Coordinates of N, CA and C in Angstrom, one line a residue:
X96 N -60.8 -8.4 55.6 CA -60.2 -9.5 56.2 C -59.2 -10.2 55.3
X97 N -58.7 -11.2 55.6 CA -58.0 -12.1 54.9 C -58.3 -12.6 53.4
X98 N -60.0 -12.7 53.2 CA -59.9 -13.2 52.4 C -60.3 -11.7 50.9
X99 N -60.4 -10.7 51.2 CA -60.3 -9.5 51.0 C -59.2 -9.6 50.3
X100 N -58.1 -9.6 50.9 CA -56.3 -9.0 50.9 C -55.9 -10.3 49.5
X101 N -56.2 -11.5 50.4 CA -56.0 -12.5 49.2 C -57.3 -12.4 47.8
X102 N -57.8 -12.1 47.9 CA -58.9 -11.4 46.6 C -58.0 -10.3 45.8
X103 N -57.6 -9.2 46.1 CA -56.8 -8.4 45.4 C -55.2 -8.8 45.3
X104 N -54.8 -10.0 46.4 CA -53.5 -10.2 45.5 C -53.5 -10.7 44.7
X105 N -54.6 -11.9 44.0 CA -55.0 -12.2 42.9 C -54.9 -11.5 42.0
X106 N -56.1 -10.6 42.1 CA -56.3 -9.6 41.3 C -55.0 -8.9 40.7
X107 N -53.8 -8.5 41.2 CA -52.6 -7.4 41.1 C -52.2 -8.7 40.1
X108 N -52.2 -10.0 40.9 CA -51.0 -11.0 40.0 C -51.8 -11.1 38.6
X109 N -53.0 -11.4 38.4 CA -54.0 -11.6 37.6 C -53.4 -10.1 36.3
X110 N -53.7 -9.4 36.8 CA -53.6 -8.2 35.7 C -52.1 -7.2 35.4
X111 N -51.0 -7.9 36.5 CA -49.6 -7.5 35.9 C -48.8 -8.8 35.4
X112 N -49.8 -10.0 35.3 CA -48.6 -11.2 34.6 C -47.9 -11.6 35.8
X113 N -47.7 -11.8 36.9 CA -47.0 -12.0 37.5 C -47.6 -13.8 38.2
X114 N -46.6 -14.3 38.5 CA -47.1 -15.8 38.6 C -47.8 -16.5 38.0
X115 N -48.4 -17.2 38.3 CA -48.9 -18.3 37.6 C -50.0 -17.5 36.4
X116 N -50.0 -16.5 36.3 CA -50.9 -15.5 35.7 C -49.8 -14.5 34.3
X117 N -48.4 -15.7 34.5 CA -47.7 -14.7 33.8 C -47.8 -15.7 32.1
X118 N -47.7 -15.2 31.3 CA -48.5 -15.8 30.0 C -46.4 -15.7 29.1
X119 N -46.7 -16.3 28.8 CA -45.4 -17.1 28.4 C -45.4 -16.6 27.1
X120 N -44.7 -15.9 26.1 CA -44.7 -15.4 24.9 C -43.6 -16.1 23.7
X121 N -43.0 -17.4 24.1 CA -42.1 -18.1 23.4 C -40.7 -17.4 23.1
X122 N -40.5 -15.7 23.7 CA -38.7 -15.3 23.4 C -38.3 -16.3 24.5
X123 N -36.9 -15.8 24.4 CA -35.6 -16.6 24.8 C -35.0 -15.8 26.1
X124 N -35.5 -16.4 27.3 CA -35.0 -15.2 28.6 C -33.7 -15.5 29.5
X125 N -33.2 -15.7 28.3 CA -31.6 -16.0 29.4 C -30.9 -15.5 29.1
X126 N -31.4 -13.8 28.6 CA -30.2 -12.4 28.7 C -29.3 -12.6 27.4
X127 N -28.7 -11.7 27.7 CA -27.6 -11.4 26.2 C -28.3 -10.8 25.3
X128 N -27.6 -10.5 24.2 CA -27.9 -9.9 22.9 C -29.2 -10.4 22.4
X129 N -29.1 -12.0 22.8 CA -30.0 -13.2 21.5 C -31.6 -12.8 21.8
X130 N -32.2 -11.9 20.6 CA -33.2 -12.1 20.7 C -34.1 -13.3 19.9
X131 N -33.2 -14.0 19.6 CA -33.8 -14.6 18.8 C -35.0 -15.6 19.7
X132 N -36.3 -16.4 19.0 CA -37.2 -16.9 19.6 C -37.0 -18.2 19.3
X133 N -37.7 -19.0 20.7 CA -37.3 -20.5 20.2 C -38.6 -20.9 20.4
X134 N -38.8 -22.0 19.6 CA -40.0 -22.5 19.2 C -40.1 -24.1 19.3
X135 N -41.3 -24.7 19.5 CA -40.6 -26.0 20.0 C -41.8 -26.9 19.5
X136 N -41.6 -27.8 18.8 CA -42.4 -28.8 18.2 C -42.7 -30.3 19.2
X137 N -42.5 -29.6 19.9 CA -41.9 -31.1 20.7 C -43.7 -31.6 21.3
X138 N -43.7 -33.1 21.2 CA -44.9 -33.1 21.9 C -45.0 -34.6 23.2
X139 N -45.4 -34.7 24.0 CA -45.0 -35.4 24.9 C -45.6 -36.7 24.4
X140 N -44.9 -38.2 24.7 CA -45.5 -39.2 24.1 C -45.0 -40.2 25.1
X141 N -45.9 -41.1 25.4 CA -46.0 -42.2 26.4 C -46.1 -43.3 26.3
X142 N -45.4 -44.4 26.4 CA -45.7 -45.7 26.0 C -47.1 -45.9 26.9
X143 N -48.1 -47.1 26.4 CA -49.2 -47.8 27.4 C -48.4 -47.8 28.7
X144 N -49.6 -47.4 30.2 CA -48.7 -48.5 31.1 C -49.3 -50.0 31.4
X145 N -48.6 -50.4 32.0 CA -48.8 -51.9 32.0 C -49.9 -51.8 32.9
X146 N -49.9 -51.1 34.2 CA -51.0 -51.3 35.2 C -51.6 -50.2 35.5
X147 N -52.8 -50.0 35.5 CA -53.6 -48.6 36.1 C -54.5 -48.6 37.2
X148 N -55.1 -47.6 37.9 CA -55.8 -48.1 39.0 C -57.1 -47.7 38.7
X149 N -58.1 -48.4 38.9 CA -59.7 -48.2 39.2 C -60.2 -48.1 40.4
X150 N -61.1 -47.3 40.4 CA -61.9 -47.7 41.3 C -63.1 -48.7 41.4
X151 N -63.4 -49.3 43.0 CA -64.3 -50.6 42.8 C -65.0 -49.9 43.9
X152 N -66.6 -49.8 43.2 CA -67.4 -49.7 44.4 C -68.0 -50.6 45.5
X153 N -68.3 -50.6 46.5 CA -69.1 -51.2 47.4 C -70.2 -50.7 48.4
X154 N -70.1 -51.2 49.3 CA -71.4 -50.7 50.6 C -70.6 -50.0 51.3
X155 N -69.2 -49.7 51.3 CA -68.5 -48.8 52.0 C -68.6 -47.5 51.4
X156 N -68.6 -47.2 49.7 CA -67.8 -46.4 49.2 C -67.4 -47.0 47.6
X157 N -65.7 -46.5 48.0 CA -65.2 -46.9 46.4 C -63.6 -47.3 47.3
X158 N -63.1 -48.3 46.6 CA -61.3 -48.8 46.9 C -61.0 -48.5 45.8
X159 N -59.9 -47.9 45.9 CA -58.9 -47.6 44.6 C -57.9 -49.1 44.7
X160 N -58.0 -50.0 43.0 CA -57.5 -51.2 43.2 C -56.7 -50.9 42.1
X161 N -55.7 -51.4 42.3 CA -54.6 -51.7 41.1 C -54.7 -52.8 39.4
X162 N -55.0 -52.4 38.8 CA -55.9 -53.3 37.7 C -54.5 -53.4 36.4
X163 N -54.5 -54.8 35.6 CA -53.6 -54.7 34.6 C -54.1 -54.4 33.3
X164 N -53.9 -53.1 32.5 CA -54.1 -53.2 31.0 C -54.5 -54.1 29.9
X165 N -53.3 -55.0 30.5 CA -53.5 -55.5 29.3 C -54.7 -57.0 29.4
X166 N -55.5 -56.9 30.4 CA -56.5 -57.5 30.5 C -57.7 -56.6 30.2
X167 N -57.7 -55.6 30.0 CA -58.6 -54.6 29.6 C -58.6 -54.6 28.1
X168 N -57.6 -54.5 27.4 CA -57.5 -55.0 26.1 C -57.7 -56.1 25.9
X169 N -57.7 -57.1 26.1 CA -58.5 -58.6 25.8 C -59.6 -58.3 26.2
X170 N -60.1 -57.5 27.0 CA -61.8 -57.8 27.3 C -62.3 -56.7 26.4
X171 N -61.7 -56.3 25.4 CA -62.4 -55.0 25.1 C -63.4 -56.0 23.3
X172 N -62.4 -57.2 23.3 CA -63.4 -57.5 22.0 C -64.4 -58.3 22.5
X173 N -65.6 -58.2 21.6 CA -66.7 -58.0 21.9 C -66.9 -59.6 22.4
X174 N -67.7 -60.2 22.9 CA -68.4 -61.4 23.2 C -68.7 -61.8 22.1
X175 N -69.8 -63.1 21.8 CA -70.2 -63.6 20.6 C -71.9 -63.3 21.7
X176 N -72.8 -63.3 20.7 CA -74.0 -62.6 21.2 C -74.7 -64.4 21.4
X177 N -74.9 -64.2 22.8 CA -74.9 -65.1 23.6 C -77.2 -65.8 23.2
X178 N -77.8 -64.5 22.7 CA -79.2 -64.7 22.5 C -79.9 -64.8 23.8
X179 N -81.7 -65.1 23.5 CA -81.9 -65.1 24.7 C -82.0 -66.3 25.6
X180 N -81.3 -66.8 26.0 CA -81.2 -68.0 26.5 C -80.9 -68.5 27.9
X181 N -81.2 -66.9 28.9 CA -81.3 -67.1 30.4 C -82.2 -66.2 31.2
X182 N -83.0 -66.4 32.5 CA -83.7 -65.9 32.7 C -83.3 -65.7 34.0
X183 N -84.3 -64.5 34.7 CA -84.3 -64.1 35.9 C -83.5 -65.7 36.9
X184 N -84.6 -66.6 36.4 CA -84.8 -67.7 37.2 C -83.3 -68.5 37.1
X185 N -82.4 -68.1 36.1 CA -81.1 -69.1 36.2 C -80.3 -68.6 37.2
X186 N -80.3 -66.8 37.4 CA -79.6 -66.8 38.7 C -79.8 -66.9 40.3
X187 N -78.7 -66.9 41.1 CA -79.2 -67.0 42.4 C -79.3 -65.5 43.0
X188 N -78.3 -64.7 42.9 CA -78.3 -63.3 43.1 C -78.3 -62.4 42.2
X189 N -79.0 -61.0 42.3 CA -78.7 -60.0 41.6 C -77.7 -59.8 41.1
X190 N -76.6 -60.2 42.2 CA -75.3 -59.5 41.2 C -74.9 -60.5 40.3
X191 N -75.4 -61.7 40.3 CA -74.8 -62.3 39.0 C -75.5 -62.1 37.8
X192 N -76.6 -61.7 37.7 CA -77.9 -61.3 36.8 C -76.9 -60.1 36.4
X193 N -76.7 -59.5 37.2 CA -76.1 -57.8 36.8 C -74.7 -58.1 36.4
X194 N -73.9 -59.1 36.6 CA -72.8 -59.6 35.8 C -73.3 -60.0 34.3
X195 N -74.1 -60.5 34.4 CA -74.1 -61.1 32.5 C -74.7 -59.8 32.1
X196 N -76.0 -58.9 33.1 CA -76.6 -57.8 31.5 C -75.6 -56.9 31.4
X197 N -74.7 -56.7 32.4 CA -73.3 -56.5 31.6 C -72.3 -56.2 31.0
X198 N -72.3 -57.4 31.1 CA -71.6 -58.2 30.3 C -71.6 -58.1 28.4
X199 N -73.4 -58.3 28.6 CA -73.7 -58.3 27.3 C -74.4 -57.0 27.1
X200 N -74.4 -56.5 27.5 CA -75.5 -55.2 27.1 C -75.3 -54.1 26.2
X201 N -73.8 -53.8 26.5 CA -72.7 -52.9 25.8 C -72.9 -52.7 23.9
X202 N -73.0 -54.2 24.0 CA -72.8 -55.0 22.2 C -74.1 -55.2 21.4
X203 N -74.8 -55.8 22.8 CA -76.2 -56.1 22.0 C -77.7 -55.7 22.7
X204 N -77.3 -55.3 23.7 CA -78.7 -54.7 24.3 C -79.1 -55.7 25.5
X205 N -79.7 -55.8 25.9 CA -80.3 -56.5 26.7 C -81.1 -57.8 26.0
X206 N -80.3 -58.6 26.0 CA -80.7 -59.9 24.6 C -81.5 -60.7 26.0
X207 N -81.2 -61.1 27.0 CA -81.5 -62.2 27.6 C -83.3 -61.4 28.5
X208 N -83.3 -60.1 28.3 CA -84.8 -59.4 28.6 C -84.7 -59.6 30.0
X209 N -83.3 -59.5 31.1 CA -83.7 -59.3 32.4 C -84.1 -58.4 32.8
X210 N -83.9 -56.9 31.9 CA -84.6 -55.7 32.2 C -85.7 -55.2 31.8
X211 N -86.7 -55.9 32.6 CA -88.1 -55.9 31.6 C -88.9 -54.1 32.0
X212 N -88.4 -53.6 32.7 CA -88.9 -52.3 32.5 C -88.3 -50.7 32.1
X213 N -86.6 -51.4 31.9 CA -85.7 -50.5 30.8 C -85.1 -49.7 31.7
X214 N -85.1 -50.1 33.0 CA -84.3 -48.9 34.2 C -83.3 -48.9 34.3
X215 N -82.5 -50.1 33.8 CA -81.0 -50.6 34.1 C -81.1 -51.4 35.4
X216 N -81.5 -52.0 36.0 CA -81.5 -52.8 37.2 C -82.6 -54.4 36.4
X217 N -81.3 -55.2 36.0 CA -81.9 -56.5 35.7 C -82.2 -57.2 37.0
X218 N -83.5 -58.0 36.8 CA -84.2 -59.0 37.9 C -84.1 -58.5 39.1
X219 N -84.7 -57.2 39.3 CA -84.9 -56.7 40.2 C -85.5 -57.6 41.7
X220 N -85.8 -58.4 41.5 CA -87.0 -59.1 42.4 C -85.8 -60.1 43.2
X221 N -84.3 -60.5 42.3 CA -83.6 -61.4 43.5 C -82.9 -60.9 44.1
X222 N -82.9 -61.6 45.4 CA -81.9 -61.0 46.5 C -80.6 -60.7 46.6
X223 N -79.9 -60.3 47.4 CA -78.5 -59.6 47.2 C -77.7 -60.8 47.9
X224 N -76.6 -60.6 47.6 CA -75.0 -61.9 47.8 C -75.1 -61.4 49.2
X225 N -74.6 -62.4 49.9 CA -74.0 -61.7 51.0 C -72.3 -61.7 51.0
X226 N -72.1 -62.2 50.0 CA -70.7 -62.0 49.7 C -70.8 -60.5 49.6
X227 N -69.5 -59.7 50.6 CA -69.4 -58.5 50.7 C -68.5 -57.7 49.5
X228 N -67.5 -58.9 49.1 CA -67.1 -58.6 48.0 C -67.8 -58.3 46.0
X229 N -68.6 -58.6 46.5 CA -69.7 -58.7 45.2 C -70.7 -57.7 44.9
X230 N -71.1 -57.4 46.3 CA -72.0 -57.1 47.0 C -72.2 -55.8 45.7
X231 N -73.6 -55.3 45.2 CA -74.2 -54.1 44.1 C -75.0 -53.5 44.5
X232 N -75.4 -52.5 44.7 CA -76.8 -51.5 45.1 C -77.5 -52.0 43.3
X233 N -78.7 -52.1 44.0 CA -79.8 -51.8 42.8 C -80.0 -50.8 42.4
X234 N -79.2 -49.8 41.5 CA -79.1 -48.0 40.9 C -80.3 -48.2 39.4
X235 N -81.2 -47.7 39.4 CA -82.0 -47.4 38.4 C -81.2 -46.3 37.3
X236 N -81.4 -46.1 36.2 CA -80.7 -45.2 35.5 C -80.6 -43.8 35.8

């Protein structure tokens, strides 16, 4: 069948160099005498960009959102280690519990002990936002 015919045209391009299977040897193929070889130090280099896109999950899925750099670079230095100084009971929803562990978890571990059985799901016991934009599944590790 078809996928037969396309299996051996592979194969033919695969083992005579032909297309994307053809292996590049660095001479000079634009005819004439010049055999000479050209060789090329060149290497591609990119300034930062300013904006990149992430994805953000939800209860749909994932949105691919447009995010700026250079707020990723300010948030990359570290917090000041905040100790343990909040509990299950300061927040109203999970996802804001799951906003500070982290937050802080990266740097210092689980300082504030909302993950008292080490699964990655802090204060498991409070309820979910109904803000849809916020909105987190409880993922265990």
């Amino acid at each position: 069948g078809m996928m037969t015919e396309m299996t051996n045209l592979e194969q033919t391009a695969r083992s005579e160099g032909i297309g994307i299977f053809k292996v590049c040897d660095g001479t000079n193929d634009k005819g004439g005498d010049d055999d000479a070889v050209t060789t090329s130090n060149f290497i591609a280099e990119f300034e930062p960009m300013e904006y990149s896109t992430e994805i953000v999950y939800g209860d749909d899925g994932g949105k691919s959102v447009l995010v700026s750099n250079s707020d990723k670079q300010a948030s990359s230095i570290p917090p000041s280690n905040p100790g343990d100084v909040r509990g299950c009971s300061d927040f109203e929803y999970y996802e804001d519990a799951l906003r500070y562990y982290e937050r802080y978890y990266p740097y210092y571990g689980d300082v504030a002990k909302l993950d008292r059985d080490g699964d990655g799901v802090p204060c498991p016991g409070l309820e979910h936002t109904s803000n849809q934009d916020k909105y987190r599944m409880k993922r265990p590790k």
